mmCIF file of C-alpha atoms in Angstrom:
data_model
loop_
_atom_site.group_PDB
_atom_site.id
_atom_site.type_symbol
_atom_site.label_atom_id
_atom_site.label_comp_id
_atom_site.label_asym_id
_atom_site.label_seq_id
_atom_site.Cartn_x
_atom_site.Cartn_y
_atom_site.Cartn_z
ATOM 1 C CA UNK Q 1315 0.000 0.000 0.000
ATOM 2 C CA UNK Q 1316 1.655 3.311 -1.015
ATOM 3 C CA UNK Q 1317 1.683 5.898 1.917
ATOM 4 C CA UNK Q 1318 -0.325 9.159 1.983
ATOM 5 C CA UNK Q 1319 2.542 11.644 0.183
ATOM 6 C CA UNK Q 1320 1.401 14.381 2.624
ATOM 7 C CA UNK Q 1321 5.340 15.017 4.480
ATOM 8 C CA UNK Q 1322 6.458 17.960 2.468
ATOM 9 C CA UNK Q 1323 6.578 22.213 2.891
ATOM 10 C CA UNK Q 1324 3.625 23.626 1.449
ATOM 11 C CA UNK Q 1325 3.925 26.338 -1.043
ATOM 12 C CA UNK Q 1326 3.819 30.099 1.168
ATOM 13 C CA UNK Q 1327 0.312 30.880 -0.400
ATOM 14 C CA UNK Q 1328 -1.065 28.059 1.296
ATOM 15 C CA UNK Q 1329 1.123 27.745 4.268
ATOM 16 C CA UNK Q 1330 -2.091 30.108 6.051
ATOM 17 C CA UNK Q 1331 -4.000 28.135 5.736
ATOM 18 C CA UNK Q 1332 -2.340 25.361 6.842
ATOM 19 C CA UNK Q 1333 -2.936 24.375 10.813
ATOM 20 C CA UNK Q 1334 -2.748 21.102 12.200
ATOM 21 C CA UNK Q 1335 -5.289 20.358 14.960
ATOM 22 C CA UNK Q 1336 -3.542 20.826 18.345
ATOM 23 C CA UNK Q 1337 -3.865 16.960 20.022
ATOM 24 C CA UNK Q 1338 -4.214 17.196 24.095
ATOM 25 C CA UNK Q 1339 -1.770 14.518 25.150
ATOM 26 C CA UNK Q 1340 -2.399 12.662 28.034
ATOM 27 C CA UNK Q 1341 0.167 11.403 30.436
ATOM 28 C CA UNK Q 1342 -0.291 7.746 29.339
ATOM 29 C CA UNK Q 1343 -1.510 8.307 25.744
ATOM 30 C CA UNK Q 1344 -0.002 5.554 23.734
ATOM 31 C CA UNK Q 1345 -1.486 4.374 20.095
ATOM 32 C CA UNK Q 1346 -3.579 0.861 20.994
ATOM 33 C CA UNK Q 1347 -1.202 -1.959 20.724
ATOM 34 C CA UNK Q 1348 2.055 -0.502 20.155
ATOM 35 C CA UNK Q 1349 4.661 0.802 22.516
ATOM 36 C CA UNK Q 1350 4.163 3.961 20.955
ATOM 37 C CA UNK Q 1351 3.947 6.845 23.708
ATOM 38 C CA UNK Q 1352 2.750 10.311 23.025
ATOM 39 C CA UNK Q 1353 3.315 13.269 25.894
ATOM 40 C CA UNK Q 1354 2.433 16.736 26.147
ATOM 41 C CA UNK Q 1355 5.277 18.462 24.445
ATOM 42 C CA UNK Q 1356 4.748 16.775 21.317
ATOM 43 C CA UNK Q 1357 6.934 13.877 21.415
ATOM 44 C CA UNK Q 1358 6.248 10.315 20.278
ATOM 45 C CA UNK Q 1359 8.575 7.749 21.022
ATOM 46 C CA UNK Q 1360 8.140 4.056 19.615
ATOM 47 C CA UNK Q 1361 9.540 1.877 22.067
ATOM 48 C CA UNK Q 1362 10.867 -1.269 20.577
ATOM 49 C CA UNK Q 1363 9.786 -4.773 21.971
ATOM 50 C CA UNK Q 1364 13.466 -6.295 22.783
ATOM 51 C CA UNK Q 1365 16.098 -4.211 24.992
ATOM 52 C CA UNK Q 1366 17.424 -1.535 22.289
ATOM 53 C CA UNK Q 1367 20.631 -1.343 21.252
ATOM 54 C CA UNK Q 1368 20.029 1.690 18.880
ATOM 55 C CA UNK Q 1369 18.299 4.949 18.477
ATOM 56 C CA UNK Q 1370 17.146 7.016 15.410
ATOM 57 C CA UNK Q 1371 15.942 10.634 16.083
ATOM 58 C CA UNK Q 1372 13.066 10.921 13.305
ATOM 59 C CA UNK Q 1373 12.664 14.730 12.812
ATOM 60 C CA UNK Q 1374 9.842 16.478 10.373
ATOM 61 C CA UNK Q 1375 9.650 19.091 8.270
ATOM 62 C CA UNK Q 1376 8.314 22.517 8.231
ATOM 63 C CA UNK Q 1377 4.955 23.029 9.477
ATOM 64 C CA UNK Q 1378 4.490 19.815 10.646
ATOM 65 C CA UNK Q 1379 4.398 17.997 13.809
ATOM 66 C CA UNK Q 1380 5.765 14.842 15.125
ATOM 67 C CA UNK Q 1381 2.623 12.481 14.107
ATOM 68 C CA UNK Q 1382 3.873 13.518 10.118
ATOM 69 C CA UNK Q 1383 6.073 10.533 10.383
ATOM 70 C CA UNK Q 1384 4.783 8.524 13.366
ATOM 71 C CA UNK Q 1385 3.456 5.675 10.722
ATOM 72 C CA UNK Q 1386 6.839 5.544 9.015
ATOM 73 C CA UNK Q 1387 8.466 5.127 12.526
ATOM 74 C CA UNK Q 1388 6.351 2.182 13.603
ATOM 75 C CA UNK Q 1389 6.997 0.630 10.140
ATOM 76 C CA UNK Q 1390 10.439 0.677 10.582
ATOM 77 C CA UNK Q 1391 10.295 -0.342 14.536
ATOM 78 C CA UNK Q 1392 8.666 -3.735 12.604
ATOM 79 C CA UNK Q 1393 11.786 -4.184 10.498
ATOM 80 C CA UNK Q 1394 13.831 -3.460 13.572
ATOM 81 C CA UNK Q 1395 12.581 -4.234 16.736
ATOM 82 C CA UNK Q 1396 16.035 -3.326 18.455
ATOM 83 C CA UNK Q 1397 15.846 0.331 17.496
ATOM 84 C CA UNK Q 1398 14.070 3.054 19.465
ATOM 85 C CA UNK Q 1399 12.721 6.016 17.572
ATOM 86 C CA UNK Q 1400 11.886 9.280 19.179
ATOM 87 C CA UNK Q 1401 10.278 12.210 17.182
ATOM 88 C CA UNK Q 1402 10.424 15.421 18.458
ATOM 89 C CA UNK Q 1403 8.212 18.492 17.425
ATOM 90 C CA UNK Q 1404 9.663 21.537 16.761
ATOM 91 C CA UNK Q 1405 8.561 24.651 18.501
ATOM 92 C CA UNK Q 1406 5.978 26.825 17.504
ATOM 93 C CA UNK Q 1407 7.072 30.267 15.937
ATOM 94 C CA UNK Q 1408 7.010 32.751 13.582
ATOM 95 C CA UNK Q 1409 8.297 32.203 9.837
ATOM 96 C CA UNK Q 1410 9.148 34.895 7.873
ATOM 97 C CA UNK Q 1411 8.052 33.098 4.368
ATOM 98 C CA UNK Q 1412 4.818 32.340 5.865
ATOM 99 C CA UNK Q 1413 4.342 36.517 6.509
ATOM 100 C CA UNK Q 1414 5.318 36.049 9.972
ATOM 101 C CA UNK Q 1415 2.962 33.058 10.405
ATOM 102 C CA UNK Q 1416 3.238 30.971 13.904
ATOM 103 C CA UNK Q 1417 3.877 27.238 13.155
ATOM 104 C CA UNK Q 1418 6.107 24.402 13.933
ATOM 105 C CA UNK Q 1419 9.298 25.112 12.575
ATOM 106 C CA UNK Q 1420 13.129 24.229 13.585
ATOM 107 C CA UNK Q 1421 14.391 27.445 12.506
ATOM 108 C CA UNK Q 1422 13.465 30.592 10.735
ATOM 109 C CA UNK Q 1423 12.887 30.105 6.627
ATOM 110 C CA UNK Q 1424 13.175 33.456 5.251
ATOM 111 C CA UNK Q 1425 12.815 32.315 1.755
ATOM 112 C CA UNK Q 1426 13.521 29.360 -0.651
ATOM 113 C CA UNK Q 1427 16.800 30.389 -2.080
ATOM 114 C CA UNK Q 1428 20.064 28.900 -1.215
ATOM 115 C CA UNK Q 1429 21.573 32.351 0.070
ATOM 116 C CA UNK Q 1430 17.904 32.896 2.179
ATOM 117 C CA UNK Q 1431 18.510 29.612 4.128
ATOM 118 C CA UNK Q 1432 22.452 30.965 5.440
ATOM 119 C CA UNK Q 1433 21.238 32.223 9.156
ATOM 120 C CA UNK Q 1434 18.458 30.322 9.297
ATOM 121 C CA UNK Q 1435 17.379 32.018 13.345
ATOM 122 C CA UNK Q 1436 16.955 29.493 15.663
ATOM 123 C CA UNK Q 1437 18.942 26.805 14.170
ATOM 124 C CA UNK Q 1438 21.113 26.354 16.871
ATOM 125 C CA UNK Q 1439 18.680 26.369 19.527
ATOM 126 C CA UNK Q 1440 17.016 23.444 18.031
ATOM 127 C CA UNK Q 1441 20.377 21.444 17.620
ATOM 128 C CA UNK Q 1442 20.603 21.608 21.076
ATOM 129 C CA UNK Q 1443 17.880 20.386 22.118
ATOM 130 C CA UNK Q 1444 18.245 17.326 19.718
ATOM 131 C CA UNK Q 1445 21.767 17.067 21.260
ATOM 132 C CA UNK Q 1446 19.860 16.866 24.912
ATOM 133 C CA UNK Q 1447 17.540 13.969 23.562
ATOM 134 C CA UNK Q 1448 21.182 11.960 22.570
ATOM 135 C CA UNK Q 1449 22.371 13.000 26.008
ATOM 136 C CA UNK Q 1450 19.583 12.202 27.950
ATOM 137 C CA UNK Q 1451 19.733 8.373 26.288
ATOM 138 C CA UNK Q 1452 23.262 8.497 26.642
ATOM 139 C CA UNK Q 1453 23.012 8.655 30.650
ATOM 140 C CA UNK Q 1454 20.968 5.424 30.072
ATOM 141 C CA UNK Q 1455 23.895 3.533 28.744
ATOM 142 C CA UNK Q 1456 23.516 3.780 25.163
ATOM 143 C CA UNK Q 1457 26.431 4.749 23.086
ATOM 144 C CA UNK Q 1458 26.743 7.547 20.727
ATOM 145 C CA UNK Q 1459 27.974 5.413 17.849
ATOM 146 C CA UNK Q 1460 24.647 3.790 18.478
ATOM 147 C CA UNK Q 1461 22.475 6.477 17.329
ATOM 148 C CA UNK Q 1462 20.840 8.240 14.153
ATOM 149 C CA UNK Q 1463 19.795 11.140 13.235
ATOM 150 C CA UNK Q 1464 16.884 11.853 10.425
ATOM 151 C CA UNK Q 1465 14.471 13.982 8.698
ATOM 152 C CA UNK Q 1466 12.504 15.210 5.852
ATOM 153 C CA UNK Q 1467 13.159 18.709 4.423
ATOM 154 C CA UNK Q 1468 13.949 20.737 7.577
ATOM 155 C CA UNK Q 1469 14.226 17.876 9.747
ATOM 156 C CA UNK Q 1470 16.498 16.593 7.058
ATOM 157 C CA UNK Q 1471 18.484 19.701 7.132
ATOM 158 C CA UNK Q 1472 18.517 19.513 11.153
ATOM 159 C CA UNK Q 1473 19.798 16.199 10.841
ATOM 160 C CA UNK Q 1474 22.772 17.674 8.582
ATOM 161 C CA UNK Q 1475 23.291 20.239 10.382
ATOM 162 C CA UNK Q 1476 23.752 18.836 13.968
ATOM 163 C CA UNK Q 1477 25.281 15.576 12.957
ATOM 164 C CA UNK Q 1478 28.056 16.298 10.971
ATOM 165 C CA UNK Q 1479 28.985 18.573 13.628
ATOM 166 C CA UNK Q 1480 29.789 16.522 16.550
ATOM 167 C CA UNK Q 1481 32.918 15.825 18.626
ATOM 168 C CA UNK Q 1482 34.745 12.817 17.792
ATOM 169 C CA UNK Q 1483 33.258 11.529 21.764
ATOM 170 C CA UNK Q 1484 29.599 12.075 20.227
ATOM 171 C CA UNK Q 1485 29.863 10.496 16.731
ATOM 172 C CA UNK Q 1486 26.876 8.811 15.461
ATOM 173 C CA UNK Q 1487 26.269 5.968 13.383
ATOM 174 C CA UNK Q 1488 24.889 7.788 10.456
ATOM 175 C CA UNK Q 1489 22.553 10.815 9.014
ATOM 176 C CA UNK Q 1490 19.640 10.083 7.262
ATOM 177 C CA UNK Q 1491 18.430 12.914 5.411
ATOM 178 C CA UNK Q 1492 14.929 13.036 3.017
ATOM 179 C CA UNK Q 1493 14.541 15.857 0.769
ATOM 180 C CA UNK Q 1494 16.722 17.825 2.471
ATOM 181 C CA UNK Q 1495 19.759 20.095 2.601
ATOM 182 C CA UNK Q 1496 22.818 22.294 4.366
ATOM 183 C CA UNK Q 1497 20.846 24.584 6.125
ATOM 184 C CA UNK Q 1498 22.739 27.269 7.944
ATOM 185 C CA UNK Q 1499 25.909 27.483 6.767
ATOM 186 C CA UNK Q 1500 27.351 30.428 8.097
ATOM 187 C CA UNK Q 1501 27.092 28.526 11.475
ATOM 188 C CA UNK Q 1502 27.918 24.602 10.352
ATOM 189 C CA UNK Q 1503 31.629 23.887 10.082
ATOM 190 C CA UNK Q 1504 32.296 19.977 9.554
ATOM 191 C CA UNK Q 1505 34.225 18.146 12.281
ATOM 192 C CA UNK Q 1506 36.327 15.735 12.302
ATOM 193 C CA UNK Q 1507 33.574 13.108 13.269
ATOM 194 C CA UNK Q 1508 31.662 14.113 10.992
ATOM 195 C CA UNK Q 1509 33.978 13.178 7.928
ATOM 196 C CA UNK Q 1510 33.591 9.991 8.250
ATOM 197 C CA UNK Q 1511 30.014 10.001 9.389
ATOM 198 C CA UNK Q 1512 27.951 7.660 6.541
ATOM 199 C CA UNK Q 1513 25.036 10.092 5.063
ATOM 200 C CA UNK Q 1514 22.322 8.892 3.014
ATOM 201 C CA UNK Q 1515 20.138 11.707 1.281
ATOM 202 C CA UNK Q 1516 17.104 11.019 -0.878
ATOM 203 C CA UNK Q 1517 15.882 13.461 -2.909
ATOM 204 C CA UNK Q 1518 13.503 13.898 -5.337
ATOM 205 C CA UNK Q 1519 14.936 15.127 -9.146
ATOM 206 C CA UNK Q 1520 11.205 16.995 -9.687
ATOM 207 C CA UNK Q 1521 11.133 18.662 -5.993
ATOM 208 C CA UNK Q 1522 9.543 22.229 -6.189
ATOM 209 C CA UNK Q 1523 10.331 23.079 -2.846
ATOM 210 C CA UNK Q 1524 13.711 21.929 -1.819
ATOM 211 C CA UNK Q 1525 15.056 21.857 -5.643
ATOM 212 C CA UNK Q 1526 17.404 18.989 -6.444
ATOM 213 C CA UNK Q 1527 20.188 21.345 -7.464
ATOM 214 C CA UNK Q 1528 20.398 22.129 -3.427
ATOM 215 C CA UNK Q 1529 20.687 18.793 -3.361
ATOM 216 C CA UNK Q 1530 23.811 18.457 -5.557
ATOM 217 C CA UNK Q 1531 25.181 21.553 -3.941
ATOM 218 C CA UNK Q 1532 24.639 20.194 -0.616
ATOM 219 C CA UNK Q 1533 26.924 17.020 -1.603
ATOM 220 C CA UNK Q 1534 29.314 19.158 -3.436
ATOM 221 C CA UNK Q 1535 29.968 21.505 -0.475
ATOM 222 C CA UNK Q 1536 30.457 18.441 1.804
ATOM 223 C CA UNK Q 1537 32.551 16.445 0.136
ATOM 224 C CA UNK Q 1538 34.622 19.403 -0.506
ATOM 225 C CA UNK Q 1539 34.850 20.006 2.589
ATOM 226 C CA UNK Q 1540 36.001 16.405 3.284
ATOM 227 C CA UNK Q 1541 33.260 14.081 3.666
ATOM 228 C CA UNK Q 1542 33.800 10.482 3.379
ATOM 229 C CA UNK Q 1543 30.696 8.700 3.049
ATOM 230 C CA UNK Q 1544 27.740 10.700 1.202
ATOM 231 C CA UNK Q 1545 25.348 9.017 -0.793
ATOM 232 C CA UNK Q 1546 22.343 10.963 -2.825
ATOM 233 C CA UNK Q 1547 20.278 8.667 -4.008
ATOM 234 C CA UNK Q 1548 17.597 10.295 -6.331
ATOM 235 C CA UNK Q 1549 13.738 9.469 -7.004
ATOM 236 C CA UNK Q 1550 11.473 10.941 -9.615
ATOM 237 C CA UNK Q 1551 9.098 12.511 -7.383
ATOM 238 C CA UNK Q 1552 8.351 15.896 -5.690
ATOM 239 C CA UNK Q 1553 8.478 16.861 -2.093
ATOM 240 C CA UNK Q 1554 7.660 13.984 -1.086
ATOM 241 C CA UNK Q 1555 8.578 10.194 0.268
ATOM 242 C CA UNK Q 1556 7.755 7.151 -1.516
ATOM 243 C CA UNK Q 1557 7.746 3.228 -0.190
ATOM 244 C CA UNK Q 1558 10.581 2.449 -2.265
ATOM 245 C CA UNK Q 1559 12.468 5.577 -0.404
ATOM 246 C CA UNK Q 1560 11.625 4.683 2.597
ATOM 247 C CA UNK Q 1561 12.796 0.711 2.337
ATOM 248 C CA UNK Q 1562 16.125 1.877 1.187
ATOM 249 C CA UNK Q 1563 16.385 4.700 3.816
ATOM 250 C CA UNK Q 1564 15.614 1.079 6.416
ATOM 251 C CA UNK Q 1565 18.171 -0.820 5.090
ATOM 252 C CA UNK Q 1566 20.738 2.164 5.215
ATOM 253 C CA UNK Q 1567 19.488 2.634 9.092
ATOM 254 C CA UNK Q 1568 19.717 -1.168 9.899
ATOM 255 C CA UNK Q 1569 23.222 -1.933 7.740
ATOM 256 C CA UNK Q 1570 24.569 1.316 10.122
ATOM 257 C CA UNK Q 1571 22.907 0.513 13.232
ATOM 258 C CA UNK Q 1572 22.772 -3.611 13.151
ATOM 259 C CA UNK Q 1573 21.713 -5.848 16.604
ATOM 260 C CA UNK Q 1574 23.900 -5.719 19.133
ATOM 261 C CA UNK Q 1575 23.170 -7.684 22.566
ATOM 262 C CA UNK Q 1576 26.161 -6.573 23.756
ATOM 263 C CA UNK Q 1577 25.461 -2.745 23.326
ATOM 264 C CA UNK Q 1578 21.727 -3.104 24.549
ATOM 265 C CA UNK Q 1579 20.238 -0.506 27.145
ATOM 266 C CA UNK Q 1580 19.658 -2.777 30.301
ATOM 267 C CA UNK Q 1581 16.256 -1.899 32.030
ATOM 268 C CA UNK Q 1582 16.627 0.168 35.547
ATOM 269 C CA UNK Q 1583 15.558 -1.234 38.436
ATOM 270 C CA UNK Q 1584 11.653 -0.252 39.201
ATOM 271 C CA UNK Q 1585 13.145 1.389 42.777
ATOM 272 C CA UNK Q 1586 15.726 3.697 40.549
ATOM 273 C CA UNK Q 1587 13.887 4.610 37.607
ATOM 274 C CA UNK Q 1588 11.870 8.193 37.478
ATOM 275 C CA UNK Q 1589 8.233 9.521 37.281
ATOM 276 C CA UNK Q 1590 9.286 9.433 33.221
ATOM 277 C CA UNK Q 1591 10.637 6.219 33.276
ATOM 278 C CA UNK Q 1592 8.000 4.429 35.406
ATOM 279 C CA UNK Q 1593 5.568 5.395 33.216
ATOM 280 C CA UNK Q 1594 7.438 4.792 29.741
ATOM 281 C CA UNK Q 1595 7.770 1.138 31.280
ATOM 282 C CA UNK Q 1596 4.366 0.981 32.239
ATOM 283 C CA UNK Q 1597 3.346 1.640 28.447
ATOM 284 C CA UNK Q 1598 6.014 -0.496 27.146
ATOM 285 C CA UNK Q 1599 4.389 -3.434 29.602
ATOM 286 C CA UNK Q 1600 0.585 -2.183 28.222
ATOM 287 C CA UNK Q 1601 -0.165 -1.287 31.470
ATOM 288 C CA UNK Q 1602 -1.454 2.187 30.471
ATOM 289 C CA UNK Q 1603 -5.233 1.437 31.265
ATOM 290 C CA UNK Q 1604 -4.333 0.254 35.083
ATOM 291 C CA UNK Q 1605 -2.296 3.692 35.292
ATOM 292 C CA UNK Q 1606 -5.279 6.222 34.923
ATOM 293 C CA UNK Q 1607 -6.166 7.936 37.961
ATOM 294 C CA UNK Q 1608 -2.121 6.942 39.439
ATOM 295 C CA UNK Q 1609 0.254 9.598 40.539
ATOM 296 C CA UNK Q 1610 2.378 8.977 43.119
ATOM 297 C CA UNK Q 1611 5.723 7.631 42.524
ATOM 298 C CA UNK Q 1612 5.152 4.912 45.153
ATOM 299 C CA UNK Q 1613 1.420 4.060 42.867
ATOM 300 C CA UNK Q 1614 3.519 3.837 39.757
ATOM 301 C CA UNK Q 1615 6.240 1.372 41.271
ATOM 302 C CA UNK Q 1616 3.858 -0.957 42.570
ATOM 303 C CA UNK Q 1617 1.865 -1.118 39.444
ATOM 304 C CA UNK Q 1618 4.937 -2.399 37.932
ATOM 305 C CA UNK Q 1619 6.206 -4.909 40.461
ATOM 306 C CA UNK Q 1620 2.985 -6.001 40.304
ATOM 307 C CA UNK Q 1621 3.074 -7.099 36.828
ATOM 308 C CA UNK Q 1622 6.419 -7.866 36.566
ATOM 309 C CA UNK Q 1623 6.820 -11.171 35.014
#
């Protein structure tokens, strides 16, 4: 079944009109079935159903909101049920193509030309906080060399952009990037890491948004600047993904990010975990229904020694 093409930037006359519904997200809101957890700040995170031994940071584009891509993460979660995905959504503020418009955006867009995306305001705010996300798995005892970043369009570019920048102690396995491009220059300077960092970008040859030559210029500018490992791999289509994009973009993540017992994120102890993680292993366990109405600590650790098998 081919996927609804709706992930791409919508042209500025109709970015006005464009406003997703805002979703209220319960504490224990998780998609029937799945270990798929939604919170209030917009995150979704698809657990996987073994101990994980890698992480891919799935980030969307402009105007958009994690949910964009939340199908294509829990198809890939299938494929690879060692791999936790986590999708962010990018704050809310203005963007100067849209006339000043509020939406979801990782950074400013000023305008669709390659010089109009060099400051790109806000950029670096937003690579920060992915950074934080890669930290905050880190202190769980996953590796850096065990994690991905991706995205389509601006996520793609966000992916780029904070990736190949990292310290040889925070390489990553690879950078996925869909219909994207070097966003920010002025700021990005490619590190050392980052050289050797395998890309994958997939790009449509008929995109009206992101135009391919961006593209090319984006794989000229890093490979001139010393990249090792950059593959574009090109599709005749628009702004858009496709199935057979999105299979390829799988095999790239699970040929860089393979199982690996011996790199796997053990599971805290129920008496040592936090409010955050007593509750992501309550939906992990499908306990979610049994936690309504709990909120004390003390009510969440006993629902899970409860049903601990």
């Amino acid at each position: 079944m081919l996927l609804r093409p709706l992930h791409r930037i919508l042209l500025p006359s109709l970015l006005l009109a464009h406003a997703r519904p805002t979703r209220a997200m319960a504490s224990f809101a998780s998609a029937p079935g799945t270990g798929t957890i939604r919170t209030g700040d917009g995150t979704i995170t698809v657990n996987p159903t073994q101990p994980y031994s890698g992480l891919v940071i799935l980030m969307h584009g402009l105007g958009d909101s994690a949910e964009g891509f939340a199908d294509v993460a829990e198809m890939w979660a299938r494929s690879a049920p060692h791999i936790k995905f986590i999708l962010p959504t990018a704050p809310t503020r203005p963007v100067t193509l849209n006339g000043g418009f509020p939406m979801p955006s990782w950074y400013d867009i000023v305008g669709l030309s390659e010089r109009s995306n060099e400051n790109c305001e806000g950029i670096e705010a937003s690579r920060d906080t992915v950074v934080k996300i890669m930290e905050e798995e880190n202190k769980q005892g996953l590796a850096y060399d065990r994690m991905m970043l991706s995205g389509f369009s601006q996520g793609g570019a966000m992916s780029l952009f904070t990736g190949l920048q990292l310290p040889a102690e925070k390489k990553i396995a690879g950078v996925l990037a869909m219909s994207g491009y070097l966003a920010g220059a002025k700021q990005f300077t490619l590190s050392d890491a980052g050289k050797t960092t395998p890309v994958l970008h997939c790009h449509g040859t008929v995109d009206p948004m992101v135009q391919f030559p961006m593209a090319q210029k984006t794989e000229a500018m890093l490979k001139e600047a010393g990249i090792e490992n950059y593959e574009l791999k090109t599709y005749n289509i628009q702004h858009t993904v496709i199935p057979e994009e999105l299979a390829y973009a799988l095999e790239f993540i699970k040929r860089n990010l393979p199982p690996d017992e011996s790199c796997a994120v053990k599971e805290k102890d129920v008496d040592d975990m936090s409010v955050k993680e007593l509750k992501a292993a309550i939906m992990k366990g499908g306990l979610g229904k049994q936690a309504v109405g709990l909120v004390e600590k003390s009510e969440l650790r006993k629902l899970l020694k409860d049903n601990k098998k």
